[in-house]
PDB file of C-alpha atoms in Angstrom:
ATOM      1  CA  UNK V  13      30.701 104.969 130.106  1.00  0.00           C
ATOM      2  CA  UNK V  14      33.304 103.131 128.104  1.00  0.00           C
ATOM      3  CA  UNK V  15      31.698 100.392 125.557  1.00  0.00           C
ATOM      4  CA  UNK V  16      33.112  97.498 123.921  1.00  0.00           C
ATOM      5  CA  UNK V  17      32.682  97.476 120.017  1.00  0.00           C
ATOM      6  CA  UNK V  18      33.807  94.627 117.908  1.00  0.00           C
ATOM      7  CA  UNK V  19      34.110  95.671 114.167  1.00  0.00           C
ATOM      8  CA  UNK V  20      33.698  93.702 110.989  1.00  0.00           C
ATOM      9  CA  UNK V  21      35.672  95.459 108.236  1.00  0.00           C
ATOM     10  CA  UNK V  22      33.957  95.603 104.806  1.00  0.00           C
ATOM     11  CA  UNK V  23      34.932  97.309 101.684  1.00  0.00           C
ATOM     12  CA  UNK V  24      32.574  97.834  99.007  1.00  0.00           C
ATOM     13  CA  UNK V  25      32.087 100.752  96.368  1.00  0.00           C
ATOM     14  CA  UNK V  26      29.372 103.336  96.832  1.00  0.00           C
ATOM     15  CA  UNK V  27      27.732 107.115  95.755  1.00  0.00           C
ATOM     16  CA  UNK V  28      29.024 109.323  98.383  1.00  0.00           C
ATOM     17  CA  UNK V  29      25.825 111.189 100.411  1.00  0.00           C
ATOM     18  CA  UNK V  30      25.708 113.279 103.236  1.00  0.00           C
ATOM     19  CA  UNK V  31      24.852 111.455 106.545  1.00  0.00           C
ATOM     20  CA  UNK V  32      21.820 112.181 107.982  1.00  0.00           C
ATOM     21  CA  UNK V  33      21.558 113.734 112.148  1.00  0.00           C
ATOM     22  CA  UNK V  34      19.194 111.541 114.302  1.00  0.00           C
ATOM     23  CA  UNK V  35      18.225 112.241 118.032  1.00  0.00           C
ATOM     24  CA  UNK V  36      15.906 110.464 120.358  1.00  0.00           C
ATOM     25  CA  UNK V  37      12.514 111.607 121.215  1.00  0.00           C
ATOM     26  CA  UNK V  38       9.744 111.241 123.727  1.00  0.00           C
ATOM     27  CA  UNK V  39       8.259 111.337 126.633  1.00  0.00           C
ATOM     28  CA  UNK V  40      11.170 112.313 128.326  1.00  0.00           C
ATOM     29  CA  UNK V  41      11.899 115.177 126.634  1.00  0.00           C
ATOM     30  CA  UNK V  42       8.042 116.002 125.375  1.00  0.00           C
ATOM     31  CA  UNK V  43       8.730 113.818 121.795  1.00  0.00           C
ATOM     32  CA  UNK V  44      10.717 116.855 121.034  1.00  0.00           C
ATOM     33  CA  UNK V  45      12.381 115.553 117.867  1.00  0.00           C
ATOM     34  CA  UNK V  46      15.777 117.801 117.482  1.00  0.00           C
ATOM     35  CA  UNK V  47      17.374 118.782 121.201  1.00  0.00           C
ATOM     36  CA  UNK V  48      21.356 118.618 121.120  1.00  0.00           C
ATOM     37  CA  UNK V  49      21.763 116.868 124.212  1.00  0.00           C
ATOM     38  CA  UNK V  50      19.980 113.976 122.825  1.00  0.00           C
ATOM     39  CA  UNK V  51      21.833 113.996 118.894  1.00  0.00           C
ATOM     40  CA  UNK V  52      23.558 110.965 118.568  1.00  0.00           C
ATOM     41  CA  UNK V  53      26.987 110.818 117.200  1.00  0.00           C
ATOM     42  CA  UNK V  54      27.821 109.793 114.174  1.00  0.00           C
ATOM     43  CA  UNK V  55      30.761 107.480 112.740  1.00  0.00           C
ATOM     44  CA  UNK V  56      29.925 105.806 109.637  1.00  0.00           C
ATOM     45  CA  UNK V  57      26.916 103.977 110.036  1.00  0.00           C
ATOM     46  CA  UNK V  58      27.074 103.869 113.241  1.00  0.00           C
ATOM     47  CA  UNK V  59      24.946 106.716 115.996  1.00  0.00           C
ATOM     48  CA  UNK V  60      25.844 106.462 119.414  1.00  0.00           C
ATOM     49  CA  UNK V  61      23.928 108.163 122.223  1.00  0.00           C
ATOM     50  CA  UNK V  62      24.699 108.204 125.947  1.00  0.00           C
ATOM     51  CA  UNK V  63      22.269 109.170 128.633  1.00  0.00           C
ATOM     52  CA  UNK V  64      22.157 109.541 132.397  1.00  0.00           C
ATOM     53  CA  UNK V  65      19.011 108.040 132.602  1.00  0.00           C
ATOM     54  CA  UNK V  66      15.566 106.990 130.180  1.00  0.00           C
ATOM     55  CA  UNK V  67      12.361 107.540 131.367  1.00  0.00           C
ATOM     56  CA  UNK V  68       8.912 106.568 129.418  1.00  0.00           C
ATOM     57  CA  UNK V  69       8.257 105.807 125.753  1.00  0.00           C
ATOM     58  CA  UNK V  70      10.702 107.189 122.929  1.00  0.00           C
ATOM     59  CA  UNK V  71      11.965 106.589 119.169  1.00  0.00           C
ATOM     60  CA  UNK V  72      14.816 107.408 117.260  1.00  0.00           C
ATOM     61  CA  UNK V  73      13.879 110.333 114.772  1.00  0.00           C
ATOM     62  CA  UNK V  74      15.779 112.828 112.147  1.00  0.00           C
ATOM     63  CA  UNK V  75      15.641 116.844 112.551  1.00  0.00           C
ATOM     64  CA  UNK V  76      11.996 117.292 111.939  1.00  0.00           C
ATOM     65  CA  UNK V  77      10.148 113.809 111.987  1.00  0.00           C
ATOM     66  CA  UNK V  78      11.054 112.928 108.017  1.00  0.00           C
ATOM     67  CA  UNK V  79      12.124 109.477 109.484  1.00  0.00           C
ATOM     68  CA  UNK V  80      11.471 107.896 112.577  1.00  0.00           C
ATOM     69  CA  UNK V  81      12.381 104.430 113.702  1.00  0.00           C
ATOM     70  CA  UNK V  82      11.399 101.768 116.576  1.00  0.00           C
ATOM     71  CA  UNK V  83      11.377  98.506 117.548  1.00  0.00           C
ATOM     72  CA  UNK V  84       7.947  98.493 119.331  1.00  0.00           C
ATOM     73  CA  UNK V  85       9.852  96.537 122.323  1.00  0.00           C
ATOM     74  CA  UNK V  86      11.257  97.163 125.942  1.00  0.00           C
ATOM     75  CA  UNK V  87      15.152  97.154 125.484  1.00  0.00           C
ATOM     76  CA  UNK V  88      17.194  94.701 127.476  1.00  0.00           C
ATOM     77  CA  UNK V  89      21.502  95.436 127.825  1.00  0.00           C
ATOM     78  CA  UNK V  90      23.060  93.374 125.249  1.00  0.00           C
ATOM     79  CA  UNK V  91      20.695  92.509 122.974  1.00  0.00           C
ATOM     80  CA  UNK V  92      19.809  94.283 119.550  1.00  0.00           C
ATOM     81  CA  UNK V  93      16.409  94.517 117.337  1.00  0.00           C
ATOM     82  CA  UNK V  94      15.502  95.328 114.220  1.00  0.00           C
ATOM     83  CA  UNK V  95      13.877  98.843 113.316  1.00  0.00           C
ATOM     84  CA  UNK V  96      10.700  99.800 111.658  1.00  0.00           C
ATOM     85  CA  UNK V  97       9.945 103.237 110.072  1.00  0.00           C
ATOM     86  CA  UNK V  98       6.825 104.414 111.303  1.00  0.00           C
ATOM     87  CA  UNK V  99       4.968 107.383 111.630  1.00  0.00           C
ATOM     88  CA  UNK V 100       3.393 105.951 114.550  1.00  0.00           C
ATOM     89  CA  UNK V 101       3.919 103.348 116.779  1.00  0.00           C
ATOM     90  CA  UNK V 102       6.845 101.154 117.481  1.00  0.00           C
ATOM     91  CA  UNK V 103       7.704 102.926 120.316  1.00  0.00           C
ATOM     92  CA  UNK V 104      10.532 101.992 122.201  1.00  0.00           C
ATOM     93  CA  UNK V 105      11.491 101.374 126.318  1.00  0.00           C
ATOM     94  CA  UNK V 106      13.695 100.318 128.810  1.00  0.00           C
ATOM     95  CA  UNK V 107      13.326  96.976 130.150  1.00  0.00           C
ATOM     96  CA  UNK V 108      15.140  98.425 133.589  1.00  0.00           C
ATOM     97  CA  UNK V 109      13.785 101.377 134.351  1.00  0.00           C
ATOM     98  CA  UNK V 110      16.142 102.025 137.061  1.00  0.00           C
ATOM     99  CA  UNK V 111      19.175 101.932 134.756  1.00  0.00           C
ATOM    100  CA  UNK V 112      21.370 105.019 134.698  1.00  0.00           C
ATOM    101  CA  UNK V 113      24.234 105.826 132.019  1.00  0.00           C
ATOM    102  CA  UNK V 114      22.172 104.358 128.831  1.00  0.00           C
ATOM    103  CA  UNK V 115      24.263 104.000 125.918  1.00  0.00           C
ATOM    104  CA  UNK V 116      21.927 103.284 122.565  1.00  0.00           C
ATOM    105  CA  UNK V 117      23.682 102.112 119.229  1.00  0.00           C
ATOM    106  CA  UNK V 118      21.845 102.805 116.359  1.00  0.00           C
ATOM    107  CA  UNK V 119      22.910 100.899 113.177  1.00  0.00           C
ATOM    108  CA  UNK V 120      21.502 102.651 109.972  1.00  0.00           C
ATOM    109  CA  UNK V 121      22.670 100.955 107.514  1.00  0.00           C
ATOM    110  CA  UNK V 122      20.960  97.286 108.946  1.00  0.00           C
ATOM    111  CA  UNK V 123      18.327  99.582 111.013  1.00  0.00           C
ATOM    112  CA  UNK V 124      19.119  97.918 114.119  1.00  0.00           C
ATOM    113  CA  UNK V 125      19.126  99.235 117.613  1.00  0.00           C
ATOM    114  CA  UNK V 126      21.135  97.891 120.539  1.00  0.00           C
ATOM    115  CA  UNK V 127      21.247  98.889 124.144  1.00  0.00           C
ATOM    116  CA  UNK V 128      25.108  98.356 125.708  1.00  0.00           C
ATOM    117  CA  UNK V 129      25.405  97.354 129.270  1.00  0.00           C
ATOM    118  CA  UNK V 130      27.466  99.384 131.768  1.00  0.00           C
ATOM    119  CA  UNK V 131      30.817  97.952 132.373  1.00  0.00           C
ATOM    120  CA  UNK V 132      32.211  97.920 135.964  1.00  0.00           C
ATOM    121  CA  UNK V 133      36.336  97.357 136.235  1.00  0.00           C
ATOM    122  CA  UNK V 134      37.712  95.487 138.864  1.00  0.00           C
ATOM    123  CA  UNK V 135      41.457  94.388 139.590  1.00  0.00           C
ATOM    124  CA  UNK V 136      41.911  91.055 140.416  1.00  0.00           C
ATOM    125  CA  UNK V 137      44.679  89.202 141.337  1.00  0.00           C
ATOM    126  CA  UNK V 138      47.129  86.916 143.972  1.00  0.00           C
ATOM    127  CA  UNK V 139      46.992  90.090 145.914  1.00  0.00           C
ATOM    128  CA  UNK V 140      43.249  89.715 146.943  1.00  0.00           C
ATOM    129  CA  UNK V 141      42.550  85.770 146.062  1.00  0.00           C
ATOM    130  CA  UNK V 142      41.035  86.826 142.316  1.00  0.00           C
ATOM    131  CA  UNK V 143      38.173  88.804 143.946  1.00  0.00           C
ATOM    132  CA  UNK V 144      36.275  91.520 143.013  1.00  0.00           C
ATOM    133  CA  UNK V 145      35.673  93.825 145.486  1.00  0.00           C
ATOM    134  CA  UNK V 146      34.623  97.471 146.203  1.00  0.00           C
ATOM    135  CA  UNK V 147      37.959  98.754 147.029  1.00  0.00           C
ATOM    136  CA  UNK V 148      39.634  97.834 143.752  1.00  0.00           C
ATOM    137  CA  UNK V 149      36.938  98.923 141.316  1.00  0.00           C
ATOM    138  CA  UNK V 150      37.903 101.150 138.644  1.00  0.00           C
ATOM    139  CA  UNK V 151      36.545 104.674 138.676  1.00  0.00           C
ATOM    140  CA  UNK V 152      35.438 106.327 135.691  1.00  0.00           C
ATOM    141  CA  UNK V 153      37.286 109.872 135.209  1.00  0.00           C
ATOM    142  CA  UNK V 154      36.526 111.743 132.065  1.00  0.00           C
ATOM    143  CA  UNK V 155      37.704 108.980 129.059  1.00  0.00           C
ATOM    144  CA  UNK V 156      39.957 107.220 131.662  1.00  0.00           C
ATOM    145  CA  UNK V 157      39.201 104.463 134.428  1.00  0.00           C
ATOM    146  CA  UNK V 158      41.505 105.172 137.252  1.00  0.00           C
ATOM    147  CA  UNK V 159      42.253 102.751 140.520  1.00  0.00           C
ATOM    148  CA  UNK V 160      44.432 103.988 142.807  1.00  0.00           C
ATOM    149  CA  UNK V 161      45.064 101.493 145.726  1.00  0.00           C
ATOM    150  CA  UNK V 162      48.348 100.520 148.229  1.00  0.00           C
ATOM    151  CA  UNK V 163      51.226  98.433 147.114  1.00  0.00           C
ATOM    152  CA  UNK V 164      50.695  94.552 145.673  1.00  0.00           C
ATOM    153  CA  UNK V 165      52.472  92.194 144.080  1.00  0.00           C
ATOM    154  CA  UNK V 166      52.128  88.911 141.716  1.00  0.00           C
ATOM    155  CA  UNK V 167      49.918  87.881 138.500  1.00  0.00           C
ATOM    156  CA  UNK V 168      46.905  89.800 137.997  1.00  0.00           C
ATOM    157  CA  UNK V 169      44.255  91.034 135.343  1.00  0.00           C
ATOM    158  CA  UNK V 170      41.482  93.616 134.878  1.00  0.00           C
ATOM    159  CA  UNK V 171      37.830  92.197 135.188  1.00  0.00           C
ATOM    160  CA  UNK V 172      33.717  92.693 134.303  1.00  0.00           C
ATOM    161  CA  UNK V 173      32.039  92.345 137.197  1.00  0.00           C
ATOM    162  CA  UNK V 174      29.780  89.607 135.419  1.00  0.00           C
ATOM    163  CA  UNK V 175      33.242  87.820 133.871  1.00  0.00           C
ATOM    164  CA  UNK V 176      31.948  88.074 130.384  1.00  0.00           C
ATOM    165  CA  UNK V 177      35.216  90.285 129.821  1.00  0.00           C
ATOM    166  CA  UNK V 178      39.065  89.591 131.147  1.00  0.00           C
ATOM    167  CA  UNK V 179      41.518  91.574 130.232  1.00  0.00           C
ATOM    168  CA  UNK V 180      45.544  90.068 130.345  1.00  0.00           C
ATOM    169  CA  UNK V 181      48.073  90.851 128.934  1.00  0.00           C
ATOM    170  CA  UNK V 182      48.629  91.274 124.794  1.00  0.00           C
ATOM    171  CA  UNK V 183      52.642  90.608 124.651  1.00  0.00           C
ATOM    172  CA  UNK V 184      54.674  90.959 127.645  1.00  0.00           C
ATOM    173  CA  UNK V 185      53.715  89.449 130.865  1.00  0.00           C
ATOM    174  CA  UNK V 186      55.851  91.112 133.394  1.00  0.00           C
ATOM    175  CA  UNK V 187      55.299  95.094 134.075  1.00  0.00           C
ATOM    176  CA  UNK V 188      57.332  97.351 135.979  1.00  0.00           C
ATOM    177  CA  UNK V 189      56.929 100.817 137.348  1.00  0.00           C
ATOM    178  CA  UNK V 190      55.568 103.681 135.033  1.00  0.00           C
ATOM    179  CA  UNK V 191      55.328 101.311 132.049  1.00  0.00           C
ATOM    180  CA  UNK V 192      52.556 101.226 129.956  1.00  0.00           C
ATOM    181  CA  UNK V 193      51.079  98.109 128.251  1.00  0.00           C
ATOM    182  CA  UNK V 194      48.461  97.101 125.841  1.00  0.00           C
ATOM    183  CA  UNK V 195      46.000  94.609 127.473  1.00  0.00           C
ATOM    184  CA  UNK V 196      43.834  92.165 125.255  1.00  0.00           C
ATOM    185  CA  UNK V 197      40.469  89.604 126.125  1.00  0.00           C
ATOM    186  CA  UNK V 198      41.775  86.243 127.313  1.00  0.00           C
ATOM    187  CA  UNK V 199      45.247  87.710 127.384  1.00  0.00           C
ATOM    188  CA  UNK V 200      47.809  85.828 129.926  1.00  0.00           C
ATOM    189  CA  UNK V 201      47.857  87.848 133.512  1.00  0.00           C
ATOM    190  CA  UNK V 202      50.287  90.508 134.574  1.00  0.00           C
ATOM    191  CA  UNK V 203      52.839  89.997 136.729  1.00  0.00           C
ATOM    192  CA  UNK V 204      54.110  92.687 138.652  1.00  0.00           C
ATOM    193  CA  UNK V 205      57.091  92.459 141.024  1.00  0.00           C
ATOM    194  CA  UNK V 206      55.429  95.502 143.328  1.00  0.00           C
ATOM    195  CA  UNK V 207      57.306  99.060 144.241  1.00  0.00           C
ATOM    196  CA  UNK V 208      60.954  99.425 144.373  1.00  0.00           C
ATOM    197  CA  UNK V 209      60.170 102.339 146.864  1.00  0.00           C
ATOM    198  CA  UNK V 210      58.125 100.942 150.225  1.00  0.00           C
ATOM    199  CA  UNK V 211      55.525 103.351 151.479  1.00  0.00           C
ATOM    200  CA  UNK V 212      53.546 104.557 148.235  1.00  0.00           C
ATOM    201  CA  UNK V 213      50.710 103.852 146.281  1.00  0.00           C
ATOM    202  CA  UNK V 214      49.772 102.847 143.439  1.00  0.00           C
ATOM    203  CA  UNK V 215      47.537 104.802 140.569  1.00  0.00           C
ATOM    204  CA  UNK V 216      46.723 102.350 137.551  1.00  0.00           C
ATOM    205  CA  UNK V 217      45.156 104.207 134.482  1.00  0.00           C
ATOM    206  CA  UNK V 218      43.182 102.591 131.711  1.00  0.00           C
ATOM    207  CA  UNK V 219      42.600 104.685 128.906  1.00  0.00           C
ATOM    208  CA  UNK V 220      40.238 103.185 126.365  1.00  0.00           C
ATOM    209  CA  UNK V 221      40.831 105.537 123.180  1.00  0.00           C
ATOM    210  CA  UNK V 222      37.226 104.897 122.765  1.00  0.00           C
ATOM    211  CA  UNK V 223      37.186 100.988 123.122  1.00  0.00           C
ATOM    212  CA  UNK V 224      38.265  98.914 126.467  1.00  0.00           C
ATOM    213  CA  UNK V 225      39.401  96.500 123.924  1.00  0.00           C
ATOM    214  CA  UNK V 226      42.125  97.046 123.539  1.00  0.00           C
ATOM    215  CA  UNK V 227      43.434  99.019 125.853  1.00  0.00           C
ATOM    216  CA  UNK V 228      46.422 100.638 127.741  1.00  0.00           C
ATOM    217  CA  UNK V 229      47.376 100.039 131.067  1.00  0.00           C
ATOM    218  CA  UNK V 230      49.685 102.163 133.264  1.00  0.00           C
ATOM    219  CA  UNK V 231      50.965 100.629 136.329  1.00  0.00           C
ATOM    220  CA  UNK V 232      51.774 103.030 138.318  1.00  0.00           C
ATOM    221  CA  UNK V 233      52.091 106.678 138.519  1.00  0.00           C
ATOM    222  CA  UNK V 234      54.201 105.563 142.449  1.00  0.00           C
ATOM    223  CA  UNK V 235      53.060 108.478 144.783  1.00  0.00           C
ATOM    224  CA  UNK V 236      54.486 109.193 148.229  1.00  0.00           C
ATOM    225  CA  UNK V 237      51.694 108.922 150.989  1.00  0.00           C
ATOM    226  CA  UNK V 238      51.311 111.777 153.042  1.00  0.00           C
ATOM    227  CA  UNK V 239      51.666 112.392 156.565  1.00  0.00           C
ATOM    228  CA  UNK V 240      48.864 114.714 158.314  1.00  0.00           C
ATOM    229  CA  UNK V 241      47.377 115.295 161.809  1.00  0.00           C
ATOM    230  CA  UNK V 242      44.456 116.682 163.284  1.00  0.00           C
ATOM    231  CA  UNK V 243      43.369 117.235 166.538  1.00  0.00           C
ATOM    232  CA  UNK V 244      40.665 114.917 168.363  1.00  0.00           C
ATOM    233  CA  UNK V 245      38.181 117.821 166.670  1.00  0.00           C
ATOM    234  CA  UNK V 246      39.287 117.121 163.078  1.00  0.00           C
ATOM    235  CA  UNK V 247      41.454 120.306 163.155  1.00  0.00           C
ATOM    236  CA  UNK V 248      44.282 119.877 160.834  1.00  0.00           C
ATOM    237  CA  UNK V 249      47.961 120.855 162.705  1.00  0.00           C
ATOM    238  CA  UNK V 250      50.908 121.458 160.470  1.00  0.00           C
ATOM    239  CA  UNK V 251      53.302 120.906 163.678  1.00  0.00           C
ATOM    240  CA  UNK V 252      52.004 118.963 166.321  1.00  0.00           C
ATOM    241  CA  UNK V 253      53.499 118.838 169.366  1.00  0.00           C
ATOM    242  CA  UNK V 254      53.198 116.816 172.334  1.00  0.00           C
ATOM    243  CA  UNK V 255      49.430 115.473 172.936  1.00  0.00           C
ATOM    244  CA  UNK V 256      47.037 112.852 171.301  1.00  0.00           C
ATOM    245  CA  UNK V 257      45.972 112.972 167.860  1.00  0.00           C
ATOM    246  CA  UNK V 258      44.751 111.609 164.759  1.00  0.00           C
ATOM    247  CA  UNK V 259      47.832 110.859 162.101  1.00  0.00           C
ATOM    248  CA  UNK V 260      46.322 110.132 158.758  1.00  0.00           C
ATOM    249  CA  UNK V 261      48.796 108.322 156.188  1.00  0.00           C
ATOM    250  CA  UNK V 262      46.548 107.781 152.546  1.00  0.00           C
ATOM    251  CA  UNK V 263      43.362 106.346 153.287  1.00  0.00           C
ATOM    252  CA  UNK V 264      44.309 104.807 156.946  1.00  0.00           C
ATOM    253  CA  UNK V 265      43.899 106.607 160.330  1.00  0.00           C
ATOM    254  CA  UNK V 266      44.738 106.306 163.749  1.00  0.00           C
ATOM    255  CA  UNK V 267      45.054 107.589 167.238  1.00  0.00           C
ATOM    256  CA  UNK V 268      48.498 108.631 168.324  1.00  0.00           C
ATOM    257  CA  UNK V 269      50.286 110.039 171.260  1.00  0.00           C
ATOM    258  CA  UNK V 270      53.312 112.379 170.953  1.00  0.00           C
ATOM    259  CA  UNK V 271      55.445 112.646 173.898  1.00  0.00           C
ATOM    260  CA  UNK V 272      58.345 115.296 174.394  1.00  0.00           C
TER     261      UNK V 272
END
């Protein structure tokens, strides 16, 4: 899951000391306090964990217990609580426990602990009267968040699912084929003319670089929609002759007759 991170730049002059490795433990995992899969990753301050799924009680501890930290609360997307070193205790949980794809922030300079929501893409735009719907959510491929989807045209912009997040354009407003652009919050919308080429899709790629904020867009990667058939049985034909059929064309299908 990508994540949204604001930062708040500060300079100040300190002793150099090496970071210390945290992990989660507990019930999950049988409060086993040093498993790789659940080390957190480090950059600066800041530990970052992502997990399929959370079940049960658990804490955030170093290698072999020498510090261990909760916030004696069950955790609730978006919000963030302050940490207390305990040997026991303080044990933490997840408000949902049906949530999948937990991503934990753990602050150690402040000792805070934050739970990020899961972010769900959608394009939105003249093409489809601003709505979000199934068929042009972003999916989530390795670091990237890919859409592909058939030809459109006008303004448009890249949404949350709850709205708390629109992404527009950061300088130009118009974008044309195999261009790339970076997007911004409360940017302007896109406009986009549509394919010089009828009969192709369109692949849109988002890559985050480790932030959707900002981020690049790539509209489109044009690709020419193939032609197949298959028989009435689902048995492909490279060179049909006369008869009925089903002619597949991207993601639409029909019934066909070929005559001589």
């Amino acid at each position: 899951m990508r994540i949204i991170i604001f930062s708040l730049l500060t300079l100040v002059a300190f002793t150099a000391s090496a970071s210390p490795d945290y992990y989660l433990a507990g019930e999950f995992n049988g409060w086993t306090p040093n498993q790789q899969a659940y080390k957190f990753q480090e950059d600066g301050d800041i530990y970052t964990l992502t997990v399929s799924e959370l079940k049960g009680e658990f804490k955030i501890t170093t290698p072999y217990w020498e510090h261990q930290y909760g916030a004696g609360k069950a955790l609730v997307a978006g919000e963030t609580y302050k940490c207390t070193e305990s040997g026991n205790g303080f044990n933490m949980t997840i408000a949902d426990p049906s949530a999948r794809n937990i991503t934990l922030v753990f602050d150690d300079s402040n000792k805070t602990v934050c739970l990020l929501p899961e972010i769900s893409l959608y394009l939105v735009g003249d093409f489809n009267n601003w709505q979000k719907l199934p068929a042009y959510r972003f999916m989530e491929s390795g670091d990237l968040y890919v859409l592909r989807t058939h030809d459109f045209s006008g303004a448009f912009k890249v949404v949350t699912e709850s709205d708390d997040l629109s992404l527009g354009s950061a300088d130009i407003d118009a974008l044309g084929e195999n261009e790339e652009r970076y997007m911004a919050p409360g940017g302007d919308a896109f406009s986009f003319a549509g394919l010089a080429t009828p009969g192709k899709t369109i692949k849109i790629t988002l890559n985050p670089s480790g932030n959707i904020s900002p981020s690049a867009i790539r509209l489109p990667e044009a690709q020419e929609e193939k032609e197949e058939f298959f028989t009435l049985q689902g048995i492909p034909v490279s060179n049909p002759g006369p008869g009925i059929y089903i002619r597949r064309i991207g993601s639409k299908t029909e019934k066909i007759v070929r005559t001589p």
